[in-house]
mmCIF file of C-alpha atoms in Angstrom:
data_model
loop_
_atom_site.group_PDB
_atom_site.id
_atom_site.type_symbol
_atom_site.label_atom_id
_atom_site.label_comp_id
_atom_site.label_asym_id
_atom_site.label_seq_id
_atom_site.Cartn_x
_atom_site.Cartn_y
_atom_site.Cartn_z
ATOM 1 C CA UNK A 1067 70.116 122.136 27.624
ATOM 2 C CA UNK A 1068 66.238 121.523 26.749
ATOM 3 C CA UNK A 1069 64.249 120.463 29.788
ATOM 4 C CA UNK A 1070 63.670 117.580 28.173
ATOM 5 C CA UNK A 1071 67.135 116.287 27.887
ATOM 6 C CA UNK A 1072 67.327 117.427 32.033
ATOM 7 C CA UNK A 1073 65.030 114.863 32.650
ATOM 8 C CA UNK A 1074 66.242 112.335 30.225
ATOM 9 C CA UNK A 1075 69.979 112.773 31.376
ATOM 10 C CA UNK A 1076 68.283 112.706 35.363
ATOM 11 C CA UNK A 1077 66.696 109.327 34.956
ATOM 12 C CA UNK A 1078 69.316 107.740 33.088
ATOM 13 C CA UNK A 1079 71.339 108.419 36.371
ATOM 14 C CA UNK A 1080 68.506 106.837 38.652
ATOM 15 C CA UNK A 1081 69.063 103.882 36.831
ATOM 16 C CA UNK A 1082 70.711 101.763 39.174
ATOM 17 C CA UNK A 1083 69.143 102.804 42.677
ATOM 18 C CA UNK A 1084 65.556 102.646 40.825
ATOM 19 C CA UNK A 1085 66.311 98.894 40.115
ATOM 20 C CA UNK A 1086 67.937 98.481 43.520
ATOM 21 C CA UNK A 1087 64.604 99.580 44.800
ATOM 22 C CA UNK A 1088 62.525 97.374 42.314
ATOM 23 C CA UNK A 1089 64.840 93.981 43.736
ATOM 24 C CA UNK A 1090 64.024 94.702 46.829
ATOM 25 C CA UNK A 1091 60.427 95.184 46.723
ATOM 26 C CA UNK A 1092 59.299 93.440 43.487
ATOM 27 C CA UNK A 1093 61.573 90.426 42.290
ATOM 28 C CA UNK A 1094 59.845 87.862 44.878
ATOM 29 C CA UNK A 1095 56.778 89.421 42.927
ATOM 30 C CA UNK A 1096 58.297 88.667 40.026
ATOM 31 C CA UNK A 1097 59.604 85.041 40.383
ATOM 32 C CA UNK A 1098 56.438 84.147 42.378
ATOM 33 C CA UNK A 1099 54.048 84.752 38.939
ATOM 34 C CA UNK A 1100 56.542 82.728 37.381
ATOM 35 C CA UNK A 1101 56.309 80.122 39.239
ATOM 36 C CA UNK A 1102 52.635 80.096 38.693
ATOM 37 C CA UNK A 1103 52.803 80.022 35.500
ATOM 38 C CA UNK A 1104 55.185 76.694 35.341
ATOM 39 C CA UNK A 1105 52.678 75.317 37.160
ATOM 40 C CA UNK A 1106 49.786 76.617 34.483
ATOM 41 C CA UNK A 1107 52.763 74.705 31.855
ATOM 42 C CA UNK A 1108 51.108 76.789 29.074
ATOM 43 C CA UNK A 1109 52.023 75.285 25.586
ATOM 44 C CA UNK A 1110 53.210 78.421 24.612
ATOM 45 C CA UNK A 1111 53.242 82.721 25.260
ATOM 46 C CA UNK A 1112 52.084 85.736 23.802
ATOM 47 C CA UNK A 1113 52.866 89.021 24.170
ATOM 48 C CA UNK A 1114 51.421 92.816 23.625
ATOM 49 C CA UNK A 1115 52.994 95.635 23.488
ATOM 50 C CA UNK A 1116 53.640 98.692 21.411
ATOM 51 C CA UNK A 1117 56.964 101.010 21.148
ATOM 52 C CA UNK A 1118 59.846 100.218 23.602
ATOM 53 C CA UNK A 1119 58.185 98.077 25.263
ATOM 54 C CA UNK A 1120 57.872 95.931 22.616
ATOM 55 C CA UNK A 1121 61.064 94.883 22.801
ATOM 56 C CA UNK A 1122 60.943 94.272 26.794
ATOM 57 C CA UNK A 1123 58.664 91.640 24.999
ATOM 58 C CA UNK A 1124 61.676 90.516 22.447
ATOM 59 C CA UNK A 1125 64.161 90.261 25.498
ATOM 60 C CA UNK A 1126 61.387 88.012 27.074
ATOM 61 C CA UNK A 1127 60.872 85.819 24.114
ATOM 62 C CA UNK A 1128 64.719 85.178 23.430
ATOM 63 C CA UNK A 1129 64.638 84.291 27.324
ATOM 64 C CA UNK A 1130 61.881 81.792 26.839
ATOM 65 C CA UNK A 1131 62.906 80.396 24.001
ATOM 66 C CA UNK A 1132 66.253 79.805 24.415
ATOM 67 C CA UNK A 1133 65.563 78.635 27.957
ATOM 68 C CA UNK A 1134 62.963 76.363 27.907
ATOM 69 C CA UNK A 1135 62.450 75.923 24.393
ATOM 70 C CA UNK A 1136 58.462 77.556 24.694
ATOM 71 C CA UNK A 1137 57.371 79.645 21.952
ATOM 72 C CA UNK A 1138 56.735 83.245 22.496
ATOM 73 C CA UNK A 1139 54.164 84.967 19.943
ATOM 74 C CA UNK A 1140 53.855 88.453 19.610
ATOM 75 C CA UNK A 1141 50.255 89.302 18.783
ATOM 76 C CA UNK A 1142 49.340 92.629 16.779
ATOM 77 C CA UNK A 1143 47.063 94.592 19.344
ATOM 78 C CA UNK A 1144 45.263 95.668 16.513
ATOM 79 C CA UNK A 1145 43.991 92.114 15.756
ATOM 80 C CA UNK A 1146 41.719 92.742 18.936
ATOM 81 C CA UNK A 1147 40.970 96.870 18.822
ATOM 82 C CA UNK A 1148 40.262 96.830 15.195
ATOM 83 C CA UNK A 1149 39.439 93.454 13.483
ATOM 84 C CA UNK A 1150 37.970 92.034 16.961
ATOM 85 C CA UNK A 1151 38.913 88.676 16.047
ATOM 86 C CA UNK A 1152 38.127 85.956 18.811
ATOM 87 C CA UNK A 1153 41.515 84.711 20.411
ATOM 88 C CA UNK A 1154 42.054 80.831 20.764
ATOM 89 C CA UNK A 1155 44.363 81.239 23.378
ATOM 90 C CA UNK A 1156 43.098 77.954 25.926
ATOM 91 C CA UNK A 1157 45.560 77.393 28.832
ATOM 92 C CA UNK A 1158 48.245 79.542 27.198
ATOM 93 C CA UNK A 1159 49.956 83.068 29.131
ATOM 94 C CA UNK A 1160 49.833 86.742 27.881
ATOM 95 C CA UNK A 1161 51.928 89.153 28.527
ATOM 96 C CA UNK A 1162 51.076 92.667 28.208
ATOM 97 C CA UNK A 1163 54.087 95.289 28.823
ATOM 98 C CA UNK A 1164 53.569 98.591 29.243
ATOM 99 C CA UNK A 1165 55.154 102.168 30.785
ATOM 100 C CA UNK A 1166 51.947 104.062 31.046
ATOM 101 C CA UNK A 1167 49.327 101.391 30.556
ATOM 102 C CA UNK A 1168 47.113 103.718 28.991
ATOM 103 C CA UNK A 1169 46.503 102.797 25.083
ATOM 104 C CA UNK A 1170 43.637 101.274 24.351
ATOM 105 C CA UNK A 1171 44.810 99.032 21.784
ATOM 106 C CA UNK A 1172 46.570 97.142 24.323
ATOM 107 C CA UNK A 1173 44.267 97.139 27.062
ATOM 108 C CA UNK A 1174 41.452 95.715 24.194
ATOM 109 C CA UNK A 1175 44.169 92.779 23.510
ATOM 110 C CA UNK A 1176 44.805 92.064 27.301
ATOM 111 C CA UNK A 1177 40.612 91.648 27.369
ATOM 112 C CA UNK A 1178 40.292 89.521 24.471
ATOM 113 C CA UNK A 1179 43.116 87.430 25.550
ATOM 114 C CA UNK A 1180 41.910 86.367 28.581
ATOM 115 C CA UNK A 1181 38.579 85.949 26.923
ATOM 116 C CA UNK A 1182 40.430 83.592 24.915
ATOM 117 C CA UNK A 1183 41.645 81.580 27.751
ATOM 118 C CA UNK A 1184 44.972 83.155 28.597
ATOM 119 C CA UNK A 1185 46.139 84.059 32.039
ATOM 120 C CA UNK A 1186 47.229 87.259 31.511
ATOM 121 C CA UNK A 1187 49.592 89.367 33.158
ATOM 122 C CA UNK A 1188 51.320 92.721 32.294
ATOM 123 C CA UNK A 1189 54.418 94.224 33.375
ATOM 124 C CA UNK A 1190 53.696 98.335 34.259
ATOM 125 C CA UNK A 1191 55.025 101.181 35.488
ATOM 126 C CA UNK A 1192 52.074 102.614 36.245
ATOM 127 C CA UNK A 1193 49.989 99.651 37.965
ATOM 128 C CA UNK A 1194 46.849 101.641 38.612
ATOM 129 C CA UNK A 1195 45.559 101.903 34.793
ATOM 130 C CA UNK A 1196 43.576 100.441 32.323
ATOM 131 C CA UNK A 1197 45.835 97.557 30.821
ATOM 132 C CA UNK A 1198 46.453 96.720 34.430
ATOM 133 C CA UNK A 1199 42.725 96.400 35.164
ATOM 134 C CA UNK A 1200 42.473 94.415 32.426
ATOM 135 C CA UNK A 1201 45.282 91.842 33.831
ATOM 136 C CA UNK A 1202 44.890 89.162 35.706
ATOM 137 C CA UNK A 1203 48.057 89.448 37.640
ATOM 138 C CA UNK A 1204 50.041 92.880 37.387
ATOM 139 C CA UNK A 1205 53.717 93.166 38.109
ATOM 140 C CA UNK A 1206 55.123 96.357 39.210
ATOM 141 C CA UNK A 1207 58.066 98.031 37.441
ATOM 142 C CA UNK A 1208 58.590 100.383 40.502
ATOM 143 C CA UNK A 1209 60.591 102.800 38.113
ATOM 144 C CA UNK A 1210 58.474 106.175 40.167
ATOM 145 C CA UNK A 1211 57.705 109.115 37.779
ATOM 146 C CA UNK A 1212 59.569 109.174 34.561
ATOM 147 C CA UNK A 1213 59.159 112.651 32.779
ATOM 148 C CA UNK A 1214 61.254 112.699 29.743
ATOM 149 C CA UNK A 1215 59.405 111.402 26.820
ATOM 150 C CA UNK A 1216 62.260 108.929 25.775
ATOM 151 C CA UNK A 1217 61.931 105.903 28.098
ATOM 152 C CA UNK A 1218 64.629 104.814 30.148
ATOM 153 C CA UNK A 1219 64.641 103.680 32.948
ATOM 154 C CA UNK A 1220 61.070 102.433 33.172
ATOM 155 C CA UNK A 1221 62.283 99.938 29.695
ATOM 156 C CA UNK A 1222 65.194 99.062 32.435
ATOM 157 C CA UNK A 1223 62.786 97.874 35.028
ATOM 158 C CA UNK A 1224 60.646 96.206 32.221
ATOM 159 C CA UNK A 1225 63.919 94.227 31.413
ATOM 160 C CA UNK A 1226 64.572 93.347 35.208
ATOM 161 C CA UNK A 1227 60.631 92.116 35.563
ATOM 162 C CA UNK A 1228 60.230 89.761 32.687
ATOM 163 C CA UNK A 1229 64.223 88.179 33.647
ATOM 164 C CA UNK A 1230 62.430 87.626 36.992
ATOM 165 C CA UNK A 1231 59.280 86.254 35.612
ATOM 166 C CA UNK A 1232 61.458 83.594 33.580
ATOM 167 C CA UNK A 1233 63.613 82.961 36.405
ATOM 168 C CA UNK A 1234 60.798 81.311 38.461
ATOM 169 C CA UNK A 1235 59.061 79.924 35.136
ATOM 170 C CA UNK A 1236 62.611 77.873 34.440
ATOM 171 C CA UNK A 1237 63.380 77.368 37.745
ATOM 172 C CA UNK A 1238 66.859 79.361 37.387
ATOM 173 C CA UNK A 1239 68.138 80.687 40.633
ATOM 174 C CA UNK A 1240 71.600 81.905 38.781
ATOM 175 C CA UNK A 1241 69.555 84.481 37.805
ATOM 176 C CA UNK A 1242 67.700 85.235 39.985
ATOM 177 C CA UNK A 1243 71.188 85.339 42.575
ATOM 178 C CA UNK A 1244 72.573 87.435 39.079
ATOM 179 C CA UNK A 1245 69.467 90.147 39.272
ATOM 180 C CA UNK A 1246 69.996 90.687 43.005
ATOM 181 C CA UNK A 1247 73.792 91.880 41.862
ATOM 182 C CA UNK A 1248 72.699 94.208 39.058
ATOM 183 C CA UNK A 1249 72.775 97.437 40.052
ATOM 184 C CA UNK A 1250 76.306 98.088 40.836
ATOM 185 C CA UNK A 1251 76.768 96.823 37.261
ATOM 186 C CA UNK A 1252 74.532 98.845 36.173
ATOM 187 C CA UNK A 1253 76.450 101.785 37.641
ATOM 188 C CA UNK A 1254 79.395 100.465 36.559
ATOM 189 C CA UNK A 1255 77.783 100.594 33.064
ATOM 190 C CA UNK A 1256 76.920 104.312 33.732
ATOM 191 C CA UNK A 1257 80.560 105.011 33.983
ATOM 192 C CA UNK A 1258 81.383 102.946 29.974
ATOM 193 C CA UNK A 1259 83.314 105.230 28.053
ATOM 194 C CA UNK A 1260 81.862 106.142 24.486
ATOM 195 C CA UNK A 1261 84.679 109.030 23.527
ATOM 196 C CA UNK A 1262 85.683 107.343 20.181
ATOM 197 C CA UNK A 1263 81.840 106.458 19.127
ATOM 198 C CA UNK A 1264 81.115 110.012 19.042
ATOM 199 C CA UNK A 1265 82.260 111.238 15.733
ATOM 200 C CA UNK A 1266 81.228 108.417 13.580
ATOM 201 C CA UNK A 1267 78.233 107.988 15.043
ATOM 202 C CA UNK A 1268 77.255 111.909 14.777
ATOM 203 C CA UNK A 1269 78.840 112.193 11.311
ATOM 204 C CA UNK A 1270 75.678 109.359 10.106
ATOM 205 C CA UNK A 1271 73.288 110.150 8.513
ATOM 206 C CA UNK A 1272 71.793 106.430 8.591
ATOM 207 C CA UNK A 1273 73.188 102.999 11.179
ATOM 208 C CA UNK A 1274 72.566 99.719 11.788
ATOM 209 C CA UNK A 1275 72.083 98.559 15.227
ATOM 210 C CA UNK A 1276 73.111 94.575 15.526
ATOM 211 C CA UNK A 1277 72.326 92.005 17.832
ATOM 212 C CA UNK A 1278 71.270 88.449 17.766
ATOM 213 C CA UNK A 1279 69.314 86.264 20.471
ATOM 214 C CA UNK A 1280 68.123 88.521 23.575
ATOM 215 C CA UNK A 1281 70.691 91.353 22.422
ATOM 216 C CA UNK A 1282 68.504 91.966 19.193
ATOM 217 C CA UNK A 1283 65.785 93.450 21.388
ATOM 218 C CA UNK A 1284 69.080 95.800 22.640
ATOM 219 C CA UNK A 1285 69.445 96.748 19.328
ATOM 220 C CA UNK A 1286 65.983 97.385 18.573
ATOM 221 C CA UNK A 1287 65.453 99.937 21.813
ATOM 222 C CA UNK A 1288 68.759 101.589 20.684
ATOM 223 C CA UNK A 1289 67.969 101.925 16.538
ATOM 224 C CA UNK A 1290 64.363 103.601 18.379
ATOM 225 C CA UNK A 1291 66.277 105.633 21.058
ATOM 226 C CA UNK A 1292 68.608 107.043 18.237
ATOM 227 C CA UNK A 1293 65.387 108.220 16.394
ATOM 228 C CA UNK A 1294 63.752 109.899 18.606
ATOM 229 C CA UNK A 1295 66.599 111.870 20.594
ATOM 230 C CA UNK A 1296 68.908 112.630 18.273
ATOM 231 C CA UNK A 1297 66.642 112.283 14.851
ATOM 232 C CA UNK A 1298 69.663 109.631 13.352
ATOM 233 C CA UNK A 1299 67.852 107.020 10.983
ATOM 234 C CA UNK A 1300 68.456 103.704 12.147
ATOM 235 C CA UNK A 1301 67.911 100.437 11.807
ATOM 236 C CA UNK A 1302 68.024 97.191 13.690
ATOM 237 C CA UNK A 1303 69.196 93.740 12.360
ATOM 238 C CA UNK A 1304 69.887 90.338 13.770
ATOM 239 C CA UNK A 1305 73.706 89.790 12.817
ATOM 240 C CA UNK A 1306 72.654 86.646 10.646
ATOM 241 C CA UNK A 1307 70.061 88.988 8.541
ATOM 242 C CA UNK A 1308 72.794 91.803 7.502
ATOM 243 C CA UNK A 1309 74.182 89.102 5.710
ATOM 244 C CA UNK A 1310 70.514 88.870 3.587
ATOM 245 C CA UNK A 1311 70.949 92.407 1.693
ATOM 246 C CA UNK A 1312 71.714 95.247 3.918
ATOM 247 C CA UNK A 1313 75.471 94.502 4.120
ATOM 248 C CA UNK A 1314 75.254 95.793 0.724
ATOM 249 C CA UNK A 1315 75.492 99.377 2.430
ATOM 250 C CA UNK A 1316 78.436 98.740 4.431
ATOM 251 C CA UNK A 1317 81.111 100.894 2.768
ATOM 252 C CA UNK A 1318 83.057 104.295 3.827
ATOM 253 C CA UNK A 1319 80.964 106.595 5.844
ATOM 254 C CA UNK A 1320 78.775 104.004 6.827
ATOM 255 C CA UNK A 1321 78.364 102.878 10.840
ATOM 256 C CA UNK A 1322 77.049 99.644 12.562
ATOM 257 C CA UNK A 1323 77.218 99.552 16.083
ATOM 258 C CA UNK A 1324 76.524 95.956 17.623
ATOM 259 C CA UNK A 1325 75.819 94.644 20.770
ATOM 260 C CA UNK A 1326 77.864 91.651 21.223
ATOM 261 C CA UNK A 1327 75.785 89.021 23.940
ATOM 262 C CA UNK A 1328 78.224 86.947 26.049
ATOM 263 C CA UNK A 1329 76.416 83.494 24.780
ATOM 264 C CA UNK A 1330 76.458 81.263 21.834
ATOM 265 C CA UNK A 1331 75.975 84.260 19.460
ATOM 266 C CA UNK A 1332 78.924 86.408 20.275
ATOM 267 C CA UNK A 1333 81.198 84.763 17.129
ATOM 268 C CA UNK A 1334 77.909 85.467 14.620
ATOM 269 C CA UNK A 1335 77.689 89.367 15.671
ATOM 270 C CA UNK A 1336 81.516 89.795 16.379
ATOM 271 C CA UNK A 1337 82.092 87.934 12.880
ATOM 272 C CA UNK A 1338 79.761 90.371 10.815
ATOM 273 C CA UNK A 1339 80.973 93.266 13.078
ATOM 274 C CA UNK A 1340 84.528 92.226 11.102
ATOM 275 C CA UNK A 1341 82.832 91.835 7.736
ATOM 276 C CA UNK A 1342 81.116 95.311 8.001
ATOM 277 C CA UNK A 1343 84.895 97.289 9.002
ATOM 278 C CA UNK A 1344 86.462 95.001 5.938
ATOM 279 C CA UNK A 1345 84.609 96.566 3.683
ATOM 280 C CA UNK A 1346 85.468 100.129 4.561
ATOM 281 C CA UNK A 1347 82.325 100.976 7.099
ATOM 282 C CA UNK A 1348 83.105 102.098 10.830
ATOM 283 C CA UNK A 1349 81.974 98.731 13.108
ATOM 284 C CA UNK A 1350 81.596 99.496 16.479
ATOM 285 C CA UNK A 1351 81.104 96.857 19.744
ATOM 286 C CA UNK A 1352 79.193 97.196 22.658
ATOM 287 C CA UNK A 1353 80.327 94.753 25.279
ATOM 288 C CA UNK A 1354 83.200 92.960 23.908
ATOM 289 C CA UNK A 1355 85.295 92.064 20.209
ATOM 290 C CA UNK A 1356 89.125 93.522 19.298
ATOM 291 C CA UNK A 1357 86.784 96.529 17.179
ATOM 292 C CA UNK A 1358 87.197 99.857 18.559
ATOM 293 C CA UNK A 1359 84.350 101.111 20.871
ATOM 294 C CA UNK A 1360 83.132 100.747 24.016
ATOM 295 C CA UNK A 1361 85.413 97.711 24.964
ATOM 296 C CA UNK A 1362 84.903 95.116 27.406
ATOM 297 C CA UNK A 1363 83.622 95.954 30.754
ATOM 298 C CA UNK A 1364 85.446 96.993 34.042
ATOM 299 C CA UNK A 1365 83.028 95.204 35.875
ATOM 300 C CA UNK A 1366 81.360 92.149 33.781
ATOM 301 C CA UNK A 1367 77.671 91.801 34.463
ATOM 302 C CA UNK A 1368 77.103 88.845 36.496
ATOM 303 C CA UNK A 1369 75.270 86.799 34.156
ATOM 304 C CA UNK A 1370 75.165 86.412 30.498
ATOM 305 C CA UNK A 1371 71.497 86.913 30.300
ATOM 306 C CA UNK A 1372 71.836 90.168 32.069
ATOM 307 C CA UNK A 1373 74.336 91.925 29.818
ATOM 308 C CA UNK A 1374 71.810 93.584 27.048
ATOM 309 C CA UNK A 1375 70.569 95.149 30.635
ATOM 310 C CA UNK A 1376 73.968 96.372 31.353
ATOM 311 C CA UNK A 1377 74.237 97.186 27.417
ATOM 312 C CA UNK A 1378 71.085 99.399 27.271
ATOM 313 C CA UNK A 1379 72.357 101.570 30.269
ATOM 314 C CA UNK A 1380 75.120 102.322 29.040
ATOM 315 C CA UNK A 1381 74.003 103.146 25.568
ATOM 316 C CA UNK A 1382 71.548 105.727 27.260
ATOM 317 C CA UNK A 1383 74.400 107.855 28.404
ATOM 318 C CA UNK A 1384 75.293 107.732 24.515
ATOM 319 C CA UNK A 1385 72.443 108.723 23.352
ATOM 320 C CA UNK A 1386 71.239 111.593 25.738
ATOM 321 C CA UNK A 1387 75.209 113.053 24.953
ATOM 322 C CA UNK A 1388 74.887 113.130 21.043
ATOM 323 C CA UNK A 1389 71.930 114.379 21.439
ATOM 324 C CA UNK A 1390 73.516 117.673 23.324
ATOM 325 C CA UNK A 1391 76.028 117.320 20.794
ATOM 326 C CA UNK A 1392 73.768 117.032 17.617
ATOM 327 C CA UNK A 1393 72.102 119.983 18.969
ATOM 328 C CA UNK A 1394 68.978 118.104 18.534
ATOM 329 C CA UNK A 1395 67.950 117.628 22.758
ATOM 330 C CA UNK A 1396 64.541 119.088 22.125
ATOM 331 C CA UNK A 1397 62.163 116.370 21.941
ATOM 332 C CA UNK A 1398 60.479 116.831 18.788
ATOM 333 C CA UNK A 1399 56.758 117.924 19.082
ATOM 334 C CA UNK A 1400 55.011 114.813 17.118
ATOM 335 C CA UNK A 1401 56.147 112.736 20.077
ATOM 336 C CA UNK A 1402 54.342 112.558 23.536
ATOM 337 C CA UNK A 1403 55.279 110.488 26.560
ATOM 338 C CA UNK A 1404 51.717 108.777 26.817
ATOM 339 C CA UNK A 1405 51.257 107.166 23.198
ATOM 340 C CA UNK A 1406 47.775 105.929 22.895
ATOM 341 C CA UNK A 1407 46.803 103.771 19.575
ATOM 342 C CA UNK A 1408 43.474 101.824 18.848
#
């Protein structure tokens, strides 16, 4: 096996004692900023980011949103490194999120932004670097060295820093209780058993990845993990979009594989998850649903907002194994672990 996939394979195992490690010494961090912020009561958030992290910046916006109701933007860092357009961003919060916190796109947005009358904040793994001397308030992702080019456990932490940011900007202490119980589910999510998602999955040549609310970021980090490790086209849909045009491809040979969130929008994915095997294509659930797949969990996460968490873990150990068996677990050379864009 490639060194690559070593590592990969290594820190998908770390998972769970890396966020053990990151509860202990960063989630009063975490809940503290939010709490600052509620105070701030910003009329709305933005957020900056580029790759994976991009969708630690989904998860966050399907948090806020549903939660408190508070629109999240996502602003295109480009809008500041090339078309240096003057934010109007008075009493509002950004939120840059980052693994290496190196591009310069991102740490031009984080500047312009607070220019613009932001508080800004970003969410790192590597707190010492540009974006974060650009911040106004870093938070620590405490994830240590990650070596394999295909985040994983670093886009873990990201998830487990922005839940605590929004647990002490709503106030929600389930959660926060919830986050200091996650990683024995997350080992227990280590241990999900993907045997019959195997074949179809390697037999694709193109998927969809499905999701809807906070579970739609899941999908997005999967359709991107899929890419880049085992070089399988796919793409990632809210379960109410499919329905707009690309159910048109769901027939015989085709695969979906949803992740099914344990809130008001498990019927919508669940319900096209059934549409999709009606029509002849292989539909297969993450987290839940009578379709074959992964099944429901030994050990249920202990809140519904943290189940994508426990979702994305699990499909890690997925993807680093069809990779192996793909015979595609050297990363390919166009890809670097430190991505930096203007």
């Amino acid at each position: 096996m490639a060194d690559a996939q070593n590592h990969m394979a290594k820190e998908i195992a770390e998972i769970p004692s890396s966020v053990q490690y990151q509860i202990d010494n960063g989630l009063d961090l975490y809940v503290s900023e939010g709490r600052r912020v509620a105070e701030l009561n910003p009329p709305f958030l933005t957020t900056c980011a580029r790759g994976s992290s991009d969708y630690a910046a989904m998860f966050l916006k399907y948090l806020v949103e549903i939660g408190l109701g508070l629109p999240v933007a996502s602003i295109g860092p480009s809008i500041a490194s090339i078309y240096e357009s003057n934010l109007r961003l008075d009493l509002s919060v950004s939120v840059a999120i980052s693994q290496s916190g190196a591009s310069p796109d991102i740490v031009k947005l984080q500047e312009f932004a607070g220019q613009g009358g932001a508080r800004t904040i970003s969410v790192l793994n590597t707190p010492e670097s540009p974006v974060g001397n650009a911040s106004m308030s870093v938070l620590p992702v405490f994830a240590g060295p990650e070596h394999a080019v295909a985040a994983t456990k670093s886009f873990v932490g990201s998830l487990v820093a922005v839940c605590g940011l929004f647990a002490g900007l709503s106030g929600d202490r389930e959660i926060e209780a919830a986050l200091r119980d996650l990683p024995s589910r997350l080992s227990t999510a280590l241990e999900c058993d993907w045997s019959s998602t195997v074949d179809p999955v390697a037999q694709s040549h193109s998927l969809y990845t499905i999701g809807r609310g906070s579970t739609l970021a899941i999908a997005g980090e999967a359709a991107l993990k899929l890419k880049e490790t085992c070089l399988i086209h796919a793409e990632a849909f809210s379960a109410a979009e499919v329905r707009h045009g690309p159910i048109a491809l769901a027939r015989q040979g085709f695969t979906s594989l949803a992740f099914v969130p344990e809130d008001r929008a498990k019927q919508s994915v669940l319900g096209i998850a059934n549409e999709i095997a009606a029509l002849g294509a292989k539909a297969i659930c993450v987290g839940g649903g009578d379709l074959s797949g992964v099944g429901t969990w030994r050990d249920p996460p202990p809140h519904p907002a943290l189940v994508p968490i426990c979702q994305i873990t699990a499909f890690y150990v997925f993807a680093e194994k069809l990779s192996r068996r793909l015979e595609r677990d050297k990363m390919p050379s166009v890809l670097s672990k430190i991505t930096k864009t203007v």
